[in-house]
mmCIF file of C-alpha atoms and ligand atoms in Angstrom:
data_model
loop_
_atom_site.group_PDB
_atom_site.id
_atom_site.type_symbol
_atom_site.label_atom_id
_atom_site.label_comp_id
_atom_site.label_asym_id
_atom_site.label_seq_id
_atom_site.Cartn_x
_atom_site.Cartn_y
_atom_site.Cartn_z
ATOM 1 C CA THR A 55 0.052 0.027 0.083
ATOM 2 C CA THR A 56 1.194 3.444 -0.859
ATOM 3 C CA MET A 57 0.906 5.886 2.064
ATOM 4 C CA THR A 58 3.014 8.881 0.795
ATOM 5 C CA ALA A 59 2.448 12.546 0.275
ATOM 6 C CA SER A 60 4.390 15.532 -1.124
ATOM 7 C CA ILE A 61 4.697 19.013 0.098
ATOM 8 C CA ALA A 62 6.824 21.728 -1.531
ATOM 9 C CA GLY A 63 8.696 19.128 -3.441
ATOM 10 C CA PHE A 64 9.414 17.065 -0.502
ATOM 11 C CA THR A 65 8.249 13.383 -0.662
ATOM 12 C CA PHE A 66 7.135 11.961 2.733
ATOM 13 C CA ASP A 67 7.462 8.130 2.710
ATOM 14 C CA ASP A 68 5.204 8.006 5.818
ATOM 15 C CA ILE A 69 2.425 10.520 6.347
ATOM 16 C CA LEU A 70 2.501 10.574 10.101
ATOM 17 C CA LEU A 71 4.311 12.826 12.362
ATOM 18 C CA ASN A 72 4.132 14.446 15.908
ATOM 19 C CA ALA A 73 1.935 17.467 16.584
ATOM 20 C CA ALA A 74 4.190 20.510 17.467
ATOM 21 C CA GLY A 75 4.528 20.629 21.259
ATOM 22 C CA VAL A 76 4.268 16.856 21.829
ATOM 23 C CA TYR A 77 7.488 14.788 22.117
ATOM 24 C CA CYS A 78 9.688 17.497 20.626
ATOM 25 C CA GLN A 79 11.068 19.614 23.450
ATOM 26 C CA THR A 80 14.585 18.179 23.613
ATOM 27 C CA THR A 81 17.081 16.506 21.363
ATOM 28 C CA GLU A 82 16.326 13.188 23.146
ATOM 29 C CA GLU A 83 12.600 13.366 22.416
ATOM 30 C CA LEU A 84 13.087 14.573 18.833
ATOM 31 C CA ASP A 85 15.604 11.578 18.114
ATOM 32 C CA GLN A 86 12.834 9.190 19.160
ATOM 33 C CA ILE A 87 10.397 10.636 16.600
ATOM 34 C CA LEU A 88 13.120 10.822 13.880
ATOM 35 C CA GLU A 89 13.849 7.092 14.487
ATOM 36 C CA ALA A 90 10.289 5.908 15.137
ATOM 37 C CA PRO A 91 8.965 3.392 12.520
ATOM 38 C CA GLY A 92 5.895 4.768 10.861
ATOM 39 C CA ALA A 93 6.848 8.462 11.386
ATOM 40 C CA GLY A 94 7.569 10.210 8.105
ATOM 41 C CA SER A 95 8.826 13.481 9.711
ATOM 42 C CA LEU A 96 8.862 15.532 12.888
ATOM 43 C CA VAL A 97 8.108 19.004 14.027
ATOM 44 C CA THR A 98 9.960 20.760 16.675
ATOM 45 C CA LYS A 99 8.438 22.543 19.661
ATOM 46 C CA SER A 100 7.229 26.082 18.684
ATOM 47 C CA ALA A 101 10.324 28.269 19.257
ATOM 48 C CA THR A 102 10.738 31.810 20.366
ATOM 49 C CA PRO A 103 13.880 33.820 19.912
ATOM 50 C CA MET A 104 15.013 33.202 23.537
ATOM 51 C CA GLU A 105 14.452 30.119 25.787
ATOM 52 C CA ARG A 106 11.166 30.208 27.804
ATOM 53 C CA PRO A 107 10.284 28.233 30.958
ATOM 54 C CA GLY A 108 6.584 28.360 30.104
ATOM 55 C CA ASN A 109 3.699 28.592 32.625
ATOM 56 C CA PRO A 110 4.237 27.445 36.300
ATOM 57 C CA GLY A 111 2.437 24.637 37.981
ATOM 58 C CA VAL A 112 0.548 21.664 36.735
ATOM 59 C CA ARG A 113 0.013 22.539 33.057
ATOM 60 C CA TYR A 114 -1.146 19.322 31.455
ATOM 61 C CA ALA A 115 -3.745 16.675 32.233
ATOM 62 C CA ASP A 116 -5.191 13.608 30.443
ATOM 63 C CA MET A 117 -8.808 12.899 30.881
ATOM 64 C CA ALA A 118 -11.517 10.694 29.357
ATOM 65 C CA LEU A 119 -12.338 13.126 26.543
ATOM 66 C CA GLY A 120 -8.732 13.750 25.654
ATOM 67 C CA SER A 121 -6.220 16.282 27.018
ATOM 68 C CA ILE A 122 -6.084 19.873 28.437
ATOM 69 C CA ASN A 123 -2.815 21.899 28.333
ATOM 70 C CA SER A 124 -1.618 25.353 29.270
ATOM 71 C CA MET A 125 2.190 24.750 28.714
ATOM 72 C CA GLY A 126 2.809 28.465 28.080
ATOM 73 C CA LEU A 127 5.213 28.076 25.142
ATOM 74 C CA PRO A 128 8.049 26.568 26.970
ATOM 75 C CA ASN A 129 10.931 26.118 24.597
ATOM 76 C CA LEU A 130 14.804 25.921 24.367
ATOM 77 C CA SER A 131 14.901 28.811 21.768
ATOM 78 C CA LEU A 132 14.846 28.919 17.996
ATOM 79 C CA ASP A 133 18.683 28.340 17.845
ATOM 80 C CA TYR A 134 18.434 25.060 19.620
ATOM 81 C CA TYR A 135 15.792 23.744 17.392
ATOM 82 C CA LEU A 136 17.375 25.255 14.273
ATOM 83 C CA GLU A 137 20.697 23.491 15.063
ATOM 84 C CA TYR A 138 18.835 20.188 15.573
ATOM 85 C CA ALA A 139 17.026 20.576 12.356
ATOM 86 C CA ILE A 140 20.097 21.386 10.200
ATOM 87 C CA ALA A 141 21.956 18.530 11.767
ATOM 88 C CA HIS A 142 19.278 16.001 11.001
ATOM 89 C CA GLN A 143 17.477 17.188 7.847
ATOM 90 C CA ALA A 144 19.470 14.950 5.543
ATOM 91 C CA ASP A 145 17.483 11.858 6.781
ATOM 92 C CA LYS A 146 13.933 13.227 5.887
ATOM 93 C CA PRO A 147 12.180 16.514 5.448
ATOM 94 C CA LEU A 148 11.695 18.201 8.842
ATOM 95 C CA PHE A 149 9.280 20.939 10.096
ATOM 96 C CA LEU A 150 10.578 23.715 12.299
ATOM 97 C CA SER A 151 7.872 25.462 14.298
ATOM 98 C CA ILE A 152 8.010 28.960 15.502
ATOM 99 C CA ALA A 153 5.629 31.044 17.617
ATOM 100 C CA GLY A 154 6.719 34.535 18.133
ATOM 101 C CA LEU A 155 5.004 36.618 20.682
ATOM 102 C CA SER A 156 4.792 39.586 18.318
ATOM 103 C CA LYS A 157 4.843 40.190 14.496
ATOM 104 C CA ASP A 158 8.434 41.457 14.900
ATOM 105 C CA ASP A 159 9.424 38.269 16.764
ATOM 106 C CA ASN A 160 8.093 36.185 13.951
ATOM 107 C CA LEU A 161 9.743 38.106 11.192
ATOM 108 C CA GLN A 162 13.043 38.196 13.139
ATOM 109 C CA MET A 163 12.970 34.372 13.354
ATOM 110 C CA LEU A 164 12.016 33.981 9.791
ATOM 111 C CA ARG A 165 14.993 36.067 8.639
ATOM 112 C CA GLU A 166 17.288 33.941 10.883
ATOM 113 C CA ILE A 167 15.856 30.837 9.260
ATOM 114 C CA GLN A 168 16.035 32.300 5.836
ATOM 115 C CA ALA A 169 19.744 33.075 6.273
ATOM 116 C CA SER A 170 20.551 29.545 7.719
ATOM 117 C CA ASP A 171 21.240 26.200 6.017
ATOM 118 C CA PHE A 172 17.951 24.882 7.114
ATOM 119 C CA ASN A 173 16.245 23.339 3.949
ATOM 120 C CA GLY A 174 13.115 21.919 5.413
ATOM 121 C CA LEU A 175 9.701 23.428 6.091
ATOM 122 C CA VAL A 176 8.660 26.043 8.531
ATOM 123 C CA GLU A 177 5.404 25.950 10.529
ATOM 124 C CA LEU A 178 4.427 29.385 11.584
ATOM 125 C CA ASN A 179 2.281 28.914 14.735
ATOM 126 C CA LEU A 180 -0.608 31.410 14.701
ATOM 127 C CA SER A 181 -2.652 29.656 17.277
ATOM 128 C CA CYS A 182 -0.926 29.222 20.688
ATOM 129 C CA PRO A 183 -3.904 29.692 23.093
ATOM 130 C CA ASN A 184 -1.815 29.631 26.320
ATOM 131 C CA VAL A 185 0.403 32.638 26.637
ATOM 132 C CA PRO A 186 -1.467 34.923 29.239
ATOM 133 C CA GLY A 187 -2.483 38.058 27.633
ATOM 134 C CA LYS A 188 -1.740 37.019 24.104
ATOM 135 C CA PRO A 189 -4.603 36.444 21.694
ATOM 136 C CA GLN A 190 -4.519 33.553 19.024
ATOM 137 C CA THR A 191 -3.308 35.484 15.876
ATOM 138 C CA GLY A 192 -5.275 33.089 13.645
ATOM 139 C CA TYR A 193 -8.430 34.682 14.855
ATOM 140 C CA ASP A 194 -7.319 38.179 13.701
ATOM 141 C CA PHE A 195 -7.499 38.038 9.914
ATOM 142 C CA ASP A 196 -5.818 41.510 9.347
ATOM 143 C CA THR A 197 -2.863 40.694 11.467
ATOM 144 C CA THR A 198 -2.486 37.236 9.843
ATOM 145 C CA ARG A 199 -2.504 39.008 6.381
ATOM 146 C CA GLN A 200 -0.005 41.548 7.500
ATOM 147 C CA ILE A 201 2.477 38.774 8.926
ATOM 148 C CA LEU A 202 2.243 36.928 5.716
ATOM 149 C CA THR A 203 2.645 39.914 3.531
ATOM 150 C CA GLU A 204 5.885 40.985 5.285
ATOM 151 C CA ALA A 205 7.147 37.339 5.584
ATOM 152 C CA PHE A 206 6.844 36.663 1.847
ATOM 153 C CA THR A 207 8.843 39.891 0.965
ATOM 154 C CA PHE A 208 12.064 37.873 2.076
ATOM 155 C CA PHE A 209 11.251 34.394 3.081
ATOM 156 C CA LYS A 210 11.861 31.843 0.215
ATOM 157 C CA LYS A 211 11.822 28.503 1.930
ATOM 158 C CA PRO A 212 8.673 26.341 2.280
ATOM 159 C CA LEU A 213 6.265 28.067 4.786
ATOM 160 C CA GLY A 214 3.042 26.876 6.357
ATOM 161 C CA VAL A 215 0.800 28.090 9.067
ATOM 162 C CA LYS A 216 -0.632 26.217 12.123
ATOM 163 C CA LEU A 217 -4.222 27.387 12.528
ATOM 164 C CA PRO A 218 -6.635 27.519 15.400
ATOM 165 C CA PRO A 219 -9.889 25.764 14.993
ATOM 166 C CA TYR A 220 -12.733 27.899 13.306
ATOM 167 C CA PHE A 221 -16.309 27.383 14.403
ATOM 168 C CA ASP A 222 -18.212 29.587 11.853
ATOM 169 C CA ILE A 223 -18.499 28.978 8.155
ATOM 170 C CA ALA A 224 -17.935 32.756 7.477
ATOM 171 C CA HIS A 225 -14.500 32.325 9.342
ATOM 172 C CA PHE A 226 -13.558 29.345 7.007
ATOM 173 C CA ASP A 227 -14.275 31.841 4.162
ATOM 174 C CA MET A 228 -12.296 34.619 5.733
ATOM 175 C CA ILE A 229 -9.193 32.753 6.631
ATOM 176 C CA ALA A 230 -9.079 30.905 3.311
ATOM 177 C CA ALA A 231 -9.452 34.416 1.578
ATOM 178 C CA VAL A 232 -6.251 35.495 3.494
ATOM 179 C CA LEU A 233 -4.309 32.297 2.883
ATOM 180 C CA ASN A 234 -5.078 31.981 -0.807
ATOM 181 C CA ASP A 235 -3.291 35.251 -1.336
ATOM 182 C CA PHE A 236 0.092 33.728 -0.488
ATOM 183 C CA PRO A 237 2.270 30.995 -1.755
ATOM 184 C CA LEU A 238 1.944 28.909 1.264
ATOM 185 C CA ALA A 239 3.350 25.262 1.211
ATOM 186 C CA PHE A 240 0.713 23.971 3.688
ATOM 187 C CA VAL A 241 -1.649 24.562 6.591
ATOM 188 C CA ASN A 242 -1.702 22.583 9.526
ATOM 189 C CA THR A 243 -5.148 22.444 11.041
ATOM 190 C CA ILE A 244 -6.145 22.168 13.996
ATOM 191 C CA ASN A 245 -4.230 23.353 16.959
ATOM 192 C CA SER A 246 -5.898 22.635 20.398
ATOM 193 C CA ILE A 247 -9.322 24.028 21.009
ATOM 194 C CA GLY A 248 -8.527 27.119 23.085
ATOM 195 C CA ASN A 249 -9.528 27.903 26.530
ATOM 196 C CA GLY A 250 -11.612 24.913 27.656
ATOM 197 C CA LEU A 251 -11.788 24.152 31.348
ATOM 198 C CA MET A 252 -11.847 20.862 33.236
ATOM 199 C CA VAL A 253 -12.688 19.997 36.803
ATOM 200 C CA ASN A 254 -10.993 17.537 39.103
ATOM 201 C CA PRO A 255 -13.833 15.602 40.738
ATOM 202 C CA ASP A 256 -11.906 14.628 43.684
ATOM 203 C CA THR A 257 -10.761 18.163 44.758
ATOM 204 C CA ASP A 258 -13.522 20.290 42.983
ATOM 205 C CA THR A 259 -10.558 22.354 41.523
ATOM 206 C CA ALA A 260 -9.575 23.100 37.930
ATOM 207 C CA MET A 261 -7.435 20.289 36.461
ATOM 208 C CA ILE A 262 -4.420 22.565 35.424
ATOM 209 C CA ALA A 263 -2.978 25.548 37.259
ATOM 210 C CA PRO A 264 -2.225 28.432 34.755
ATOM 211 C CA LYS A 265 -4.958 30.847 33.646
ATOM 212 C CA GLY A 266 -7.384 29.701 36.286
ATOM 213 C CA GLY A 267 -7.435 26.285 34.624
ATOM 214 C CA PHE A 268 -8.195 27.406 31.098
ATOM 215 C CA GLY A 269 -6.233 25.429 28.491
ATOM 216 C CA GLY A 270 -6.296 23.961 25.055
ATOM 217 C CA LEU A 271 -8.311 20.828 24.512
ATOM 218 C CA GLY A 272 -6.837 17.958 22.460
ATOM 219 C CA GLY A 273 -7.617 14.265 21.828
ATOM 220 C CA ALA A 274 -11.101 12.586 21.077
ATOM 221 C CA ILE A 275 -13.047 15.841 21.947
ATOM 222 C CA ALA A 276 -11.181 17.566 19.021
ATOM 223 C CA LYS A 277 -11.967 15.113 16.350
ATOM 224 C CA PRO A 278 -15.180 16.451 14.847
ATOM 225 C CA THR A 279 -13.771 19.984 14.767
ATOM 226 C CA ALA A 280 -10.513 18.781 13.183
ATOM 227 C CA LEU A 281 -12.550 16.911 10.466
ATOM 228 C CA ALA A 282 -14.527 20.016 9.746
ATOM 229 C CA ASN A 283 -11.576 22.375 9.588
ATOM 230 C CA VAL A 284 -9.535 20.054 7.325
ATOM 231 C CA ARG A 285 -12.708 19.582 5.100
ATOM 232 C CA GLY A 286 -13.693 23.304 5.162
ATOM 233 C CA LEU A 287 -10.179 24.505 4.333
ATOM 234 C CA ARG A 288 -9.623 21.690 1.712
ATOM 235 C CA GLN A 289 -12.831 22.894 -0.135
ATOM 236 C CA ARG A 290 -11.689 26.584 -0.030
ATOM 237 C CA LEU A 291 -7.827 26.667 -0.249
ATOM 238 C CA ASN A 292 -5.820 26.572 -3.626
ATOM 239 C CA PRO A 293 -4.959 22.995 -4.338
ATOM 240 C CA GLU A 294 -1.079 23.915 -4.156
ATOM 241 C CA ILE A 295 -1.673 24.584 -0.402
ATOM 242 C CA LYS A 296 -1.381 21.106 1.206
ATOM 243 C CA ILE A 297 -2.985 20.189 4.505
ATOM 244 C CA ILE A 298 -1.610 18.598 7.569
ATOM 245 C CA GLY A 299 -4.583 17.233 9.594
ATOM 246 C CA THR A 300 -4.388 17.293 13.280
ATOM 247 C CA GLY A 301 -6.771 16.529 16.077
ATOM 248 C CA GLY A 302 -8.389 13.473 17.666
ATOM 249 C CA VAL A 303 -6.233 10.702 16.147
ATOM 250 C CA LYS A 304 -6.426 7.647 18.388
ATOM 251 C CA ASP A 305 -6.467 4.870 15.754
ATOM 252 C CA GLY A 306 -6.034 4.152 12.117
ATOM 253 C CA ARG A 307 -9.740 4.926 11.256
ATOM 254 C CA ASP A 308 -9.148 8.526 12.565
ATOM 255 C CA VAL A 309 -6.094 8.884 10.326
ATOM 256 C CA TYR A 310 -8.355 7.601 7.476
ATOM 257 C CA ASP A 311 -11.068 10.049 8.243
ATOM 258 C CA LEU A 312 -8.659 13.006 8.141
ATOM 259 C CA ILE A 313 -7.197 11.845 4.745
ATOM 260 C CA LEU A 314 -10.797 11.420 3.562
ATOM 261 C CA CYS A 315 -11.594 15.093 4.391
ATOM 262 C CA GLY A 316 -8.446 16.168 2.556
ATOM 263 C CA ALA A 317 -5.330 15.695 4.700
ATOM 264 C CA ASP A 318 -1.958 15.034 2.956
ATOM 265 C CA LEU A 319 -0.125 14.477 6.246
ATOM 266 C CA VAL A 320 -1.618 13.554 9.679
ATOM 267 C CA SER A 321 -0.079 14.637 12.992
ATOM 268 C CA VAL A 322 -0.676 13.086 16.375
ATOM 269 C CA GLY A 323 -0.680 15.047 19.633
ATOM 270 C CA THR A 324 -2.580 13.659 22.660
ATOM 271 C CA THR A 325 -2.271 9.998 21.753
ATOM 272 C CA LEU A 326 1.480 10.320 21.213
ATOM 273 C CA HIS A 327 1.801 11.968 24.619
ATOM 274 C CA GLN A 328 -0.037 9.073 26.206
ATOM 275 C CA GLU A 329 1.434 6.156 24.307
ATOM 276 C CA GLY A 330 4.833 7.338 23.060
ATOM 277 C CA PRO A 331 6.471 7.051 19.632
ATOM 278 C CA THR A 332 5.413 3.485 19.054
ATOM 279 C CA VAL A 333 2.012 4.868 18.296
ATOM 280 C CA PHE A 334 3.202 5.659 14.705
ATOM 281 C CA ASN A 335 3.790 2.071 13.686
ATOM 282 C CA ARG A 336 0.422 1.083 15.264
ATOM 283 C CA LEU A 337 -1.481 3.886 13.442
ATOM 284 C CA LYS A 338 0.186 3.071 10.234
ATOM 285 C CA HIS A 339 -0.687 -0.629 10.339
ATOM 286 C CA GLU A 340 -4.267 0.200 11.393
ATOM 287 C CA LEU A 341 -4.495 2.513 8.464
ATOM 288 C CA GLU A 342 -3.294 -0.122 6.118
ATOM 289 C CA THR A 343 -5.961 -2.453 7.493
ATOM 290 C CA GLU A 344 -8.681 0.098 6.956
ATOM 291 C CA MET A 345 -7.503 0.820 3.364
ATOM 292 C CA LYS A 346 -7.592 -2.990 2.544
ATOM 293 C CA VAL A 347 -11.166 -3.257 3.778
ATOM 294 C CA LYS A 348 -11.985 -0.445 1.374
ATOM 295 C CA ALA A 349 -9.954 -2.037 -1.347
ATOM 296 C CA TYR A 350 -7.666 0.993 -1.647
ATOM 297 C CA ASP A 351 -3.912 0.662 -2.092
ATOM 298 C CA ASP A 352 -2.977 4.317 -2.254
ATOM 299 C CA VAL A 353 -3.999 7.115 -0.025
ATOM 300 C CA ALA A 354 -4.441 9.290 -3.215
ATOM 301 C CA GLN A 355 -7.367 7.221 -4.119
ATOM 302 C CA PHE A 356 -9.514 8.526 -1.283
ATOM 303 C CA ARG A 357 -7.762 11.794 -0.132
ATOM 304 C CA GLY A 358 -10.477 14.476 -0.058
ATOM 305 C CA GLN A 359 -13.200 12.085 -1.329
ATOM 306 C CA LEU A 360 -15.599 12.420 1.534
ATOM 307 C CA GLN A 361 -19.089 12.111 0.163
ATOM 308 C CA THR A 362 -22.042 13.971 1.356
ATOM 309 C CA LEU A 363 -25.722 12.714 1.632
ATOM 310 C CA ASP A 364 -27.199 15.284 -0.595
HETATM 311 O O1 LIG B 1644 0.960 25.963 25.651
HETATM 312 C C1 LIG B 1644 1.605 25.730 24.619
HETATM 313 O O2 LIG B 1644 2.899 25.794 24.665
HETATM 314 C C2 LIG B 1644 0.881 25.374 23.520
HETATM 315 N N1 LIG B 1644 -0.164 24.649 23.600
HETATM 316 C C3 LIG B 1644 -1.098 24.294 22.589
HETATM 317 O O3 LIG B 1644 -2.015 23.486 22.726
HETATM 318 N N2 LIG B 1644 -0.829 24.806 21.359
HETATM 319 C C4 LIG B 1644 0.147 25.620 21.188
HETATM 320 O O4 LIG B 1644 0.341 26.068 19.985
HETATM 321 C C5 LIG B 1644 1.061 25.892 22.233
HETATM 322 I I1 LIG B 1644 2.742 27.191 21.858
#
């Protein structure tokens, strides 16, 4: 069975990778994704120009419905991840994620990457929901347009954006109208569902500490929103803009569904955090099984082919 995809001229021999933020904070974690059977690439933790400790206190929790996190953008700095990516990009195309706290931070990091020997893909994270006082840029269509306009005056390497989930059809139209004006290599949709709240039933307290317990939701709870955002953007974006589908992947059928809605690559967050890098080989084999049931031997045969009832 053929389970490959191409983005910006790069061929991915496996279509699974980690979701930014999960299992990608340190060289040790990144090496485990790089070497994991079934993983076709990796993305580094979203970086800022300088190292950040992130939010204090308990900032991640698993629950029946998935996960809630308010990490607060802890990372070891752009230079750390840039060095790792340059050292390991010969093996397979890699994604470098950046999440500046301002437009200038983002542009400064893009200039540094442009001037470097990195030849992989950059994922501009416009959707971190957990930095206190910082809104998710992806919900501000004018600012998103402004950042991309300035970025493309100098940035020539493959660039994509990590988007927050949208919940209004009008917003699918609006973000697509912005993104279609730029030569983006891909969009990654969705990031966590921002600012949910979960209760610890034993203590009647919030599950996590930062921001009074408000954090991004991932896992099973995110699947319907992930499918809708992959489908909604696939229907609206220029075909040259590829899609990384993220959200709610627990088994091979979840991978299959994201592809059916239009995903080229599929990234795994909560389930990777819970199961570890062996999850990729499990998902790959489960996807193969699902494809055999449907008599498909290539993901290209059903990518984006969700049928509607009307
Ligand atoms: O809290 C985080 O570090 C975080 N958490 C998320 O769920 N998404 C993000 O983009 C980020 I930058």
